[in-house]
PDB file of C-alpha atoms in Angstrom:
ATOM      1  CA  MET L   1     133.470  47.845  62.022  1.00  0.00           C
ATOM      2  CA  LYS L   2     130.243  50.109  62.204  1.00  0.00           C
ATOM      3  CA  LEU L   3     128.181  49.922  58.832  1.00  0.00           C
ATOM      4  CA  SER L   4     128.243  53.737  56.579  1.00  0.00           C
ATOM      5  CA  GLN L   5     124.398  55.144  56.493  1.00  0.00           C
ATOM      6  CA  GLY L   6     124.714  54.027  52.425  1.00  0.00           C
ATOM      7  CA  ASN L   7     126.005  50.974  53.188  1.00  0.00           C
ATOM      8  CA  TYR L   8     123.390  49.352  55.878  1.00  0.00           C
ATOM      9  CA  THR L   9     120.713  50.172  53.613  1.00  0.00           C
ATOM     10  CA  LYS L  10     122.124  48.328  50.775  1.00  0.00           C
ATOM     11  CA  LEU L  11     122.316  45.127  52.712  1.00  0.00           C
ATOM     12  CA  LEU L  12     118.443  46.013  54.457  1.00  0.00           C
ATOM     13  CA  ALA L  13     117.261  45.755  50.870  1.00  0.00           C
ATOM     14  CA  ILE L  14     118.787  43.105  50.152  1.00  0.00           C
ATOM     15  CA  LEU L  15     117.921  41.489  53.271  1.00  0.00           C
ATOM     16  CA  ILE L  16     114.635  42.272  51.621  1.00  0.00           C
ATOM     17  CA  SER L  17     115.010  41.274  49.021  1.00  0.00           C
ATOM     18  CA  VAL L  18     116.074  37.874  49.644  1.00  0.00           C
ATOM     19  CA  ILE L  19     113.095  36.964  51.899  1.00  0.00           C
ATOM     20  CA  LEU L  20     111.060  38.108  49.149  1.00  0.00           C
ATOM     21  CA  ILE L  21     111.821  35.659  47.443  1.00  0.00           C
ATOM     22  CA  THR L  22     111.867  32.964  49.860  1.00  0.00           C
ATOM     23  CA  GLY L  23     108.730  33.753  50.156  1.00  0.00           C
ATOM     24  CA  GLY L  24     106.995  33.940  46.972  1.00  0.00           C
ATOM     25  CA  ALA L  25     108.767  30.286  46.110  1.00  0.00           C
ATOM     26  CA  THR L  26     106.823  28.692  48.754  1.00  0.00           C
ATOM     27  CA  SER L  27     104.034  30.566  48.371  1.00  0.00           C
ATOM     28  CA  CYS L  28     103.851  29.100  44.525  1.00  0.00           C
ATOM     29  CA  LYS L  29     105.099  26.370  45.609  1.00  0.00           C
ATOM     30  CA  SER L  30     102.128  25.456  48.028  1.00  0.00           C
ATOM     31  CA  LYS L  31      99.740  26.739  45.387  1.00  0.00           C
ATOM     32  CA  LYS L  32     101.072  24.011  43.022  1.00  0.00           C
ATOM     33  CA  LYS L  33     100.397  21.858  46.136  1.00  0.00           C
ATOM     34  CA  LEU L  34      96.683  22.608  46.179  1.00  0.00           C
ATOM     35  CA  ALA L  35      96.050  22.556  42.474  1.00  0.00           C
ATOM     36  CA  ARG L  36      97.598  19.199  42.418  1.00  0.00           C
ATOM     37  CA  GLU L  37      95.731  18.021  45.396  1.00  0.00           C
ATOM     38  CA  LYS L  38      92.037  19.250  44.351  1.00  0.00           C
ATOM     39  CA  ALA L  39      92.662  17.419  41.618  1.00  0.00           C
ATOM     40  CA  ALA L  40      93.129  14.583  42.655  1.00  0.00           C
ATOM     41  CA  ALA L  41      89.861  14.928  44.937  1.00  0.00           C
ATOM     42  CA  GLU L  42      87.930  16.448  41.876  1.00  0.00           C
ATOM     43  CA  TYR L  43      89.309  13.216  39.366  1.00  0.00           C
ATOM     44  CA  ALA L  44      87.998  10.692  42.702  1.00  0.00           C
ATOM     45  CA  ALA L  45      85.427  11.980  42.755  1.00  0.00           C
ATOM     46  CA  LYS L  46      84.487  11.484  38.614  1.00  0.00           C
ATOM     47  CA  VAL L  47      85.736   8.055  39.332  1.00  0.00           C
ATOM     48  CA  GLU L  48      83.611   7.560  42.393  1.00  0.00           C
ATOM     49  CA  GLN L  49      80.416   8.443  40.256  1.00  0.00           C
ATOM     50  CA  ALA L  50      81.644   7.089  37.113  1.00  0.00           C
ATOM     51  CA  LYS L  51      80.932   3.797  39.135  1.00  0.00           C
ATOM     52  CA  LYS L  52      77.926   4.991  40.695  1.00  0.00           C
ATOM     53  CA  ASP L  53      76.044   5.998  37.173  1.00  0.00           C
ATOM     54  CA  LEU L  54      77.336   2.527  35.222  1.00  0.00           C
ATOM     55  CA  THR L  55      76.392  -0.495  38.263  1.00  0.00           C
ATOM     56  CA  ALA L  56      72.637   2.090  37.882  1.00  0.00           C
ATOM     57  CA  ILE L  57      72.631   1.008  34.442  1.00  0.00           C
ATOM     58  CA  ILE L  58      74.586  -2.130  34.304  1.00  0.00           C
ATOM     59  CA  ASN L  59      71.847  -3.305  37.718  1.00  0.00           C
ATOM     60  CA  GLY L  60      68.834  -2.019  35.413  1.00  0.00           C
ATOM     61  CA  THR L  61      68.522   0.342  38.834  1.00  0.00           C
ATOM     62  CA  THR L  62      68.145   3.670  36.899  1.00  0.00           C
ATOM     63  CA  SER L  63      65.062   5.529  35.906  1.00  0.00           C
ATOM     64  CA  TRP L  64      67.270   6.697  32.408  1.00  0.00           C
ATOM     65  CA  THR L  65      65.884   6.161  29.315  1.00  0.00           C
ATOM     66  CA  ILE L  66      68.384   4.306  26.855  1.00  0.00           C
ATOM     67  CA  ASP L  67      69.286   7.251  25.186  1.00  0.00           C
ATOM     68  CA  GLN L  68      69.798   9.128  28.417  1.00  0.00           C
ATOM     69  CA  GLN L  69      71.523   6.129  29.467  1.00  0.00           C
ATOM     70  CA  SER L  70      74.041   5.982  26.572  1.00  0.00           C
ATOM     71  CA  ASP L  71      75.001   9.874  26.200  1.00  0.00           C
ATOM     72  CA  LYS L  72      75.739   8.493  29.975  1.00  0.00           C
ATOM     73  CA  VAL L  73      77.981   6.484  29.443  1.00  0.00           C
ATOM     74  CA  ASN L  74      79.472   8.702  25.760  1.00  0.00           C
ATOM     75  CA  GLN L  75      79.740  11.205  29.059  1.00  0.00           C
ATOM     76  CA  ILE L  76      82.021   9.037  30.901  1.00  0.00           C
ATOM     77  CA  LYS L  77      84.244   7.728  28.180  1.00  0.00           C
ATOM     78  CA  SER L  78      84.688  10.815  27.359  1.00  0.00           C
ATOM     79  CA  TYR L  79      86.790  11.562  30.300  1.00  0.00           C
ATOM     80  CA  ASN L  80      88.893   9.570  30.150  1.00  0.00           C
ATOM     81  CA  ILE L  81      89.012   7.399  33.562  1.00  0.00           C
ATOM     82  CA  ASP L  82      92.851   5.729  33.495  1.00  0.00           C
ATOM     83  CA  ASP L  83      90.612   3.104  35.478  1.00  0.00           C
ATOM     84  CA  SER L  84      90.537  -1.101  35.338  1.00  0.00           C
ATOM     85  CA  GLU L  85      86.979  -0.877  36.958  1.00  0.00           C
ATOM     86  CA  VAL L  86      85.314   1.619  35.829  1.00  0.00           C
ATOM     87  CA  ILE L  87      86.945   0.376  31.865  1.00  0.00           C
ATOM     88  CA  GLU L  88      85.246  -2.936  32.580  1.00  0.00           C
ATOM     89  CA  MET L  89      82.177  -1.373  33.851  1.00  0.00           C
ATOM     90  CA  ILE L  90      81.447   0.443  30.594  1.00  0.00           C
ATOM     91  CA  LYS L  91      81.082  -2.820  28.912  1.00  0.00           C
ATOM     92  CA  LYS L  92      79.137  -4.256  30.540  1.00  0.00           C
ATOM     93  CA  ALA L  93      77.200  -0.684  30.778  1.00  0.00           C
ATOM     94  CA  GLU L  94      76.792  -0.990  26.744  1.00  0.00           C
ATOM     95  CA  ALA L  95      76.365  -4.690  26.537  1.00  0.00           C
ATOM     96  CA  LYS L  96      73.537  -3.992  28.628  1.00  0.00           C
ATOM     97  CA  ILE L  97      71.870  -0.981  26.996  1.00  0.00           C
ATOM     98  CA  ALA L  98      72.388  -2.924  23.238  1.00  0.00           C
ATOM     99  CA  LEU L  99      70.363  -5.989  25.411  1.00  0.00           C
ATOM    100  CA  ASP L 100      67.524  -2.891  25.948  1.00  0.00           C
ATOM    101  CA  ILE L 101      68.238  -1.727  23.135  1.00  0.00           C
ATOM    102  CA  ALA L 102      67.631  -5.305  20.894  1.00  0.00           C
ATOM    103  CA  GLU L 103      64.070  -5.859  24.032  1.00  0.00           C
ATOM    104  CA  SER L 104      62.553  -2.733  23.125  1.00  0.00           C
ATOM    105  CA  GLU L 105      63.215  -2.708  19.569  1.00  0.00           C
ATOM    106  CA  ARG L 106      61.309  -6.211  19.881  1.00  0.00           C
ATOM    107  CA  LEU L 107      58.622  -5.520  21.941  1.00  0.00           C
ATOM    108  CA  ALA L 108      57.549  -2.801  19.824  1.00  0.00           C
ATOM    109  CA  GLU L 109      57.513  -4.517  17.160  1.00  0.00           C
ATOM    110  CA  GLU L 110      55.111  -7.035  18.507  1.00  0.00           C
ATOM    111  CA  GLU L 111      53.343  -4.344  19.472  1.00  0.00           C
ATOM    112  CA  ARG L 112      53.332  -3.615  15.519  1.00  0.00           C
ATOM    113  CA  LEU L 113      52.185  -6.904  14.579  1.00  0.00           C
ATOM    114  CA  LYS L 114      48.884  -6.997  17.563  1.00  0.00           C
ATOM    115  CA  LEU L 115      47.771  -3.339  15.580  1.00  0.00           C
ATOM    116  CA  LEU L 116      47.953  -4.678  12.264  1.00  0.00           C
ATOM    117  CA  GLU L 117      46.406  -8.100  13.187  1.00  0.00           C
ATOM    118  CA  GLU L 118      43.345  -6.166  15.358  1.00  0.00           C
ATOM    119  CA  GLU L 119      42.841  -4.576  12.240  1.00  0.00           C
ATOM    120  CA  LYS L 120      42.958  -7.353   9.650  1.00  0.00           C
ATOM    121  CA  ARG L 121      39.976  -9.134  12.205  1.00  0.00           C
ATOM    122  CA  LYS L 122      38.261  -5.440  12.419  1.00  0.00           C
ATOM    123  CA  LYS L 123      38.033  -5.935   8.751  1.00  0.00           C
ATOM    124  CA  GLU L 124      37.401  -9.704   8.417  1.00  0.00           C
ATOM    125  CA  ALA L 125      34.505  -8.596  10.778  1.00  0.00           C
ATOM    126  CA  SER L 126      33.210  -5.872   8.975  1.00  0.00           C
ATOM    127  CA  LYS L 127      32.990  -8.669   6.158  1.00  0.00           C
ATOM    128  CA  TYR L 128      30.767 -10.061   7.890  1.00  0.00           C
ATOM    129  CA  THR L 129      28.559  -7.983   8.903  1.00  0.00           C
ATOM    130  CA  GLU L 130      25.672  -9.238   6.600  1.00  0.00           C
ATOM    131  CA  ILE L 131      25.702 -13.127   7.772  1.00  0.00           C
ATOM    132  CA  ASP L 132      25.421 -12.087  11.796  1.00  0.00           C
ATOM    133  CA  LYS L 133      22.589  -9.816  11.022  1.00  0.00           C
ATOM    134  CA  GLN L 134      20.304 -13.182   9.501  1.00  0.00           C
ATOM    135  CA  LEU L 135      22.192 -14.470  12.037  1.00  0.00           C
ATOM    136  CA  LYS L 136      20.519 -12.578  14.931  1.00  0.00           C
ATOM    137  CA  SER L 137      17.172 -11.721  12.753  1.00  0.00           C
ATOM    138  CA  ILE L 138      16.581 -15.805  12.723  1.00  0.00           C
ATOM    139  CA  SER L 139      17.108 -15.038  16.832  1.00  0.00           C
ATOM    140  CA  THR L 140      14.913 -12.765  17.088  1.00  0.00           C
ATOM    141  CA  SER L 141      12.379 -13.674  14.755  1.00  0.00           C
ATOM    142  CA  SER L 142       7.962 -12.798  15.899  1.00  0.00           C
ATOM    143  CA  THR L 143       7.476 -16.543  14.996  1.00  0.00           C
ATOM    144  CA  ILE L 144       8.634 -19.726  14.526  1.00  0.00           C
ATOM    145  CA  ASP L 145       7.211 -20.602  10.828  1.00  0.00           C
ATOM    146  CA  ALA L 146       9.039 -17.031  10.045  1.00  0.00           C
ATOM    147  CA  ALA L 147      12.250 -17.712  11.935  1.00  0.00           C
ATOM    148  CA  ASN L 148      11.524 -21.380   9.846  1.00  0.00           C
ATOM    149  CA  LYS L 149      11.333 -19.340   6.965  1.00  0.00           C
ATOM    150  CA  LYS L 150      14.177 -17.015   7.692  1.00  0.00           C
ATOM    151  CA  ILE L 151      16.331 -20.098   8.133  1.00  0.00           C
ATOM    152  CA  MET L 152      15.797 -22.348   4.428  1.00  0.00           C
ATOM    153  CA  LEU L 153      16.689 -18.714   3.183  1.00  0.00           C
ATOM    154  CA  SER L 154      20.204 -18.694   5.351  1.00  0.00           C
ATOM    155  CA  MET L 155      20.702 -22.291   4.456  1.00  0.00           C
ATOM    156  CA  ASP L 156      21.158 -21.796   0.715  1.00  0.00           C
ATOM    157  CA  GLN L 157      25.006 -20.216   1.879  1.00  0.00           C
ATOM    158  CA  PHE L 158      25.413 -22.798   3.201  1.00  0.00           C
ATOM    159  CA  ALA L 159      27.096 -26.315   1.530  1.00  0.00           C
ATOM    160  CA  SER L 160      25.131 -28.717   2.717  1.00  0.00           C
ATOM    161  CA  PRO L 161      23.148 -29.073   5.755  1.00  0.00           C
ATOM    162  CA  ASP L 162      25.749 -30.302   8.305  1.00  0.00           C
ATOM    163  CA  VAL L 163      28.434 -27.895   7.058  1.00  0.00           C
ATOM    164  CA  PRO L 164      30.822 -27.424  10.706  1.00  0.00           C
ATOM    165  CA  VAL L 165      30.194 -24.394  13.118  1.00  0.00           C
ATOM    166  CA  LEU L 166      32.900 -24.558  15.681  1.00  0.00           C
ATOM    167  CA  ILE L 167      33.052 -21.719  18.683  1.00  0.00           C
ATOM    168  CA  ILE L 168      35.579 -20.314  20.198  1.00  0.00           C
ATOM    169  CA  ILE L 169      34.331 -20.074  23.463  1.00  0.00           C
ATOM    170  CA  SER L 170      37.764 -18.007  24.430  1.00  0.00           C
ATOM    171  CA  GLN L 171      40.558 -16.709  23.489  1.00  0.00           C
ATOM    172  CA  SER L 172      45.205 -16.707  24.900  1.00  0.00           C
ATOM    173  CA  GLY L 173      48.177 -16.098  23.879  1.00  0.00           C
ATOM    174  CA  GLY L 174      47.199 -16.702  19.546  1.00  0.00           C
ATOM    175  CA  PHE L 175      44.917 -19.544  20.946  1.00  0.00           C
ATOM    176  CA  ASN L 176      41.709 -20.532  20.364  1.00  0.00           C
ATOM    177  CA  ASP L 177      39.779 -23.086  23.106  1.00  0.00           C
ATOM    178  CA  TYR L 178      35.437 -24.604  21.641  1.00  0.00           C
ATOM    179  CA  ASP L 179      32.914 -25.556  22.438  1.00  0.00           C
ATOM    180  CA  ARG L 180      31.865 -28.955  20.973  1.00  0.00           C
ATOM    181  CA  PRO L 181      31.190 -28.959  17.249  1.00  0.00           C
ATOM    182  CA  THR L 182      28.571 -28.496  16.168  1.00  0.00           C
ATOM    183  CA  THR L 183      26.354 -28.281  11.719  1.00  0.00           C
ATOM    184  CA  ILE L 184      25.323 -25.410  10.540  1.00  0.00           C
ATOM    185  CA  SER L 185      21.227 -26.811  10.256  1.00  0.00           C
ATOM    186  CA  LYS L 186      21.233 -28.002  14.799  1.00  0.00           C
ATOM    187  CA  PHE L 187      22.670 -24.425  14.663  1.00  0.00           C
ATOM    188  CA  LEU L 188      20.571 -22.004  13.360  1.00  0.00           C
ATOM    189  CA  HIS L 189      17.118 -24.522  14.658  1.00  0.00           C
ATOM    190  CA  TYR L 190      19.739 -23.024  18.137  1.00  0.00           C
ATOM    191  CA  LEU L 191      18.918 -19.824  17.656  1.00  0.00           C
ATOM    192  CA  LYS L 192      15.295 -19.723  16.848  1.00  0.00           C
ATOM    193  CA  ASP L 193      14.743 -21.860  20.443  1.00  0.00           C
ATOM    194  CA  LYS L 194      17.443 -19.779  22.435  1.00  0.00           C
ATOM    195  CA  GLN L 195      15.399 -16.166  20.619  1.00  0.00           C
ATOM    196  CA  GLN L 196      20.049 -14.855  21.346  1.00  0.00           C
ATOM    197  CA  TYR L 197      21.906 -14.534  18.582  1.00  0.00           C
ATOM    198  CA  LYS L 198      25.187 -13.515  21.185  1.00  0.00           C
ATOM    199  CA  TYR L 199      27.942 -14.801  18.918  1.00  0.00           C
ATOM    200  CA  GLN L 200      29.937 -12.681  16.477  1.00  0.00           C
ATOM    201  CA  VAL L 201      31.364 -14.016  12.847  1.00  0.00           C
ATOM    202  CA  GLU L 202      35.370 -14.176  12.891  1.00  0.00           C
ATOM    203  CA  SER L 203      36.201 -16.496   9.223  1.00  0.00           C
ATOM    204  CA  LEU L 204      34.949 -18.882   6.816  1.00  0.00           C
ATOM    205  CA  LYS L 205      35.792 -20.738   4.600  1.00  0.00           C
ATOM    206  CA  LYS L 206      34.189 -21.635   0.951  1.00  0.00           C
ATOM    207  CA  ASP L 207      34.291 -23.648  -2.192  1.00  0.00           C
ATOM    208  CA  LYS L 208      34.750 -22.859  -5.702  1.00  0.00           C
ATOM    209  CA  LEU L 209      30.939 -21.893  -6.127  1.00  0.00           C
ATOM    210  CA  GLY L 210      31.163 -19.658  -3.405  1.00  0.00           C
ATOM    211  CA  LYS L 211      29.026 -21.450   0.024  1.00  0.00           C
ATOM    212  CA  ILE L 212      30.207 -21.420   3.507  1.00  0.00           C
ATOM    213  CA  THR L 213      32.188 -25.126   3.929  1.00  0.00           C
ATOM    214  CA  GLU L 214      32.581 -23.685   7.840  1.00  0.00           C
ATOM    215  CA  LEU L 215      32.135 -21.121   9.253  1.00  0.00           C
ATOM    216  CA  GLU L 216      34.031 -19.777  12.985  1.00  0.00           C
ATOM    217  CA  LEU L 217      31.907 -17.927  15.551  1.00  0.00           C
ATOM    218  CA  ILE L 218      33.153 -16.648  18.843  1.00  0.00           C
ATOM    219  CA  LYS L 219      31.130 -16.216  21.795  1.00  0.00           C
ATOM    220  CA  LYS L 220      30.569 -12.811  23.274  1.00  0.00           C
TER     221      LYS L 220
END
């Protein structure tokens, strides 16, 4: 049976339409598959990178600051990764950051107190400048008689000739190591004989009359 020219043209048009529709559907399916594969690959890469970053934070091997570490963990959490290992690592990383923050605050407070103590010590030391000058003056006297006169004047500040003199020879960890104790009378005559004053008044105690009852020096 012969097809007329018109029928042939219609049949050809139908065949072309079928081919185009089939090809389009196949192409659409391929694009969706590629999109799924791409999304899966991106997710896997994100999970892998998250594990690396979290491991570095947990092990303390990253150069990030504490704030940067916290930002990184929050960023990873925003991904909503459904991976049990990542979820557990996030908890560990947050715990590590919390410990680091606490340690940083402890060190900062320790440094603050240290600076306050140093400032206090300097203020205390400045209060004793005049006594330091008197003691140094005894050691630099030009004659023995001049030194003896200065010793007599200095003794008026002390409750008795037997007032203890404590000499710090070293300091470490908030503890003092002392030389053998002596008395103010012996110490002043020692300065006269040695003709040098290599000390600084660290602290002193006074009685109700304002007389010195204990003198603490530090060796310079």
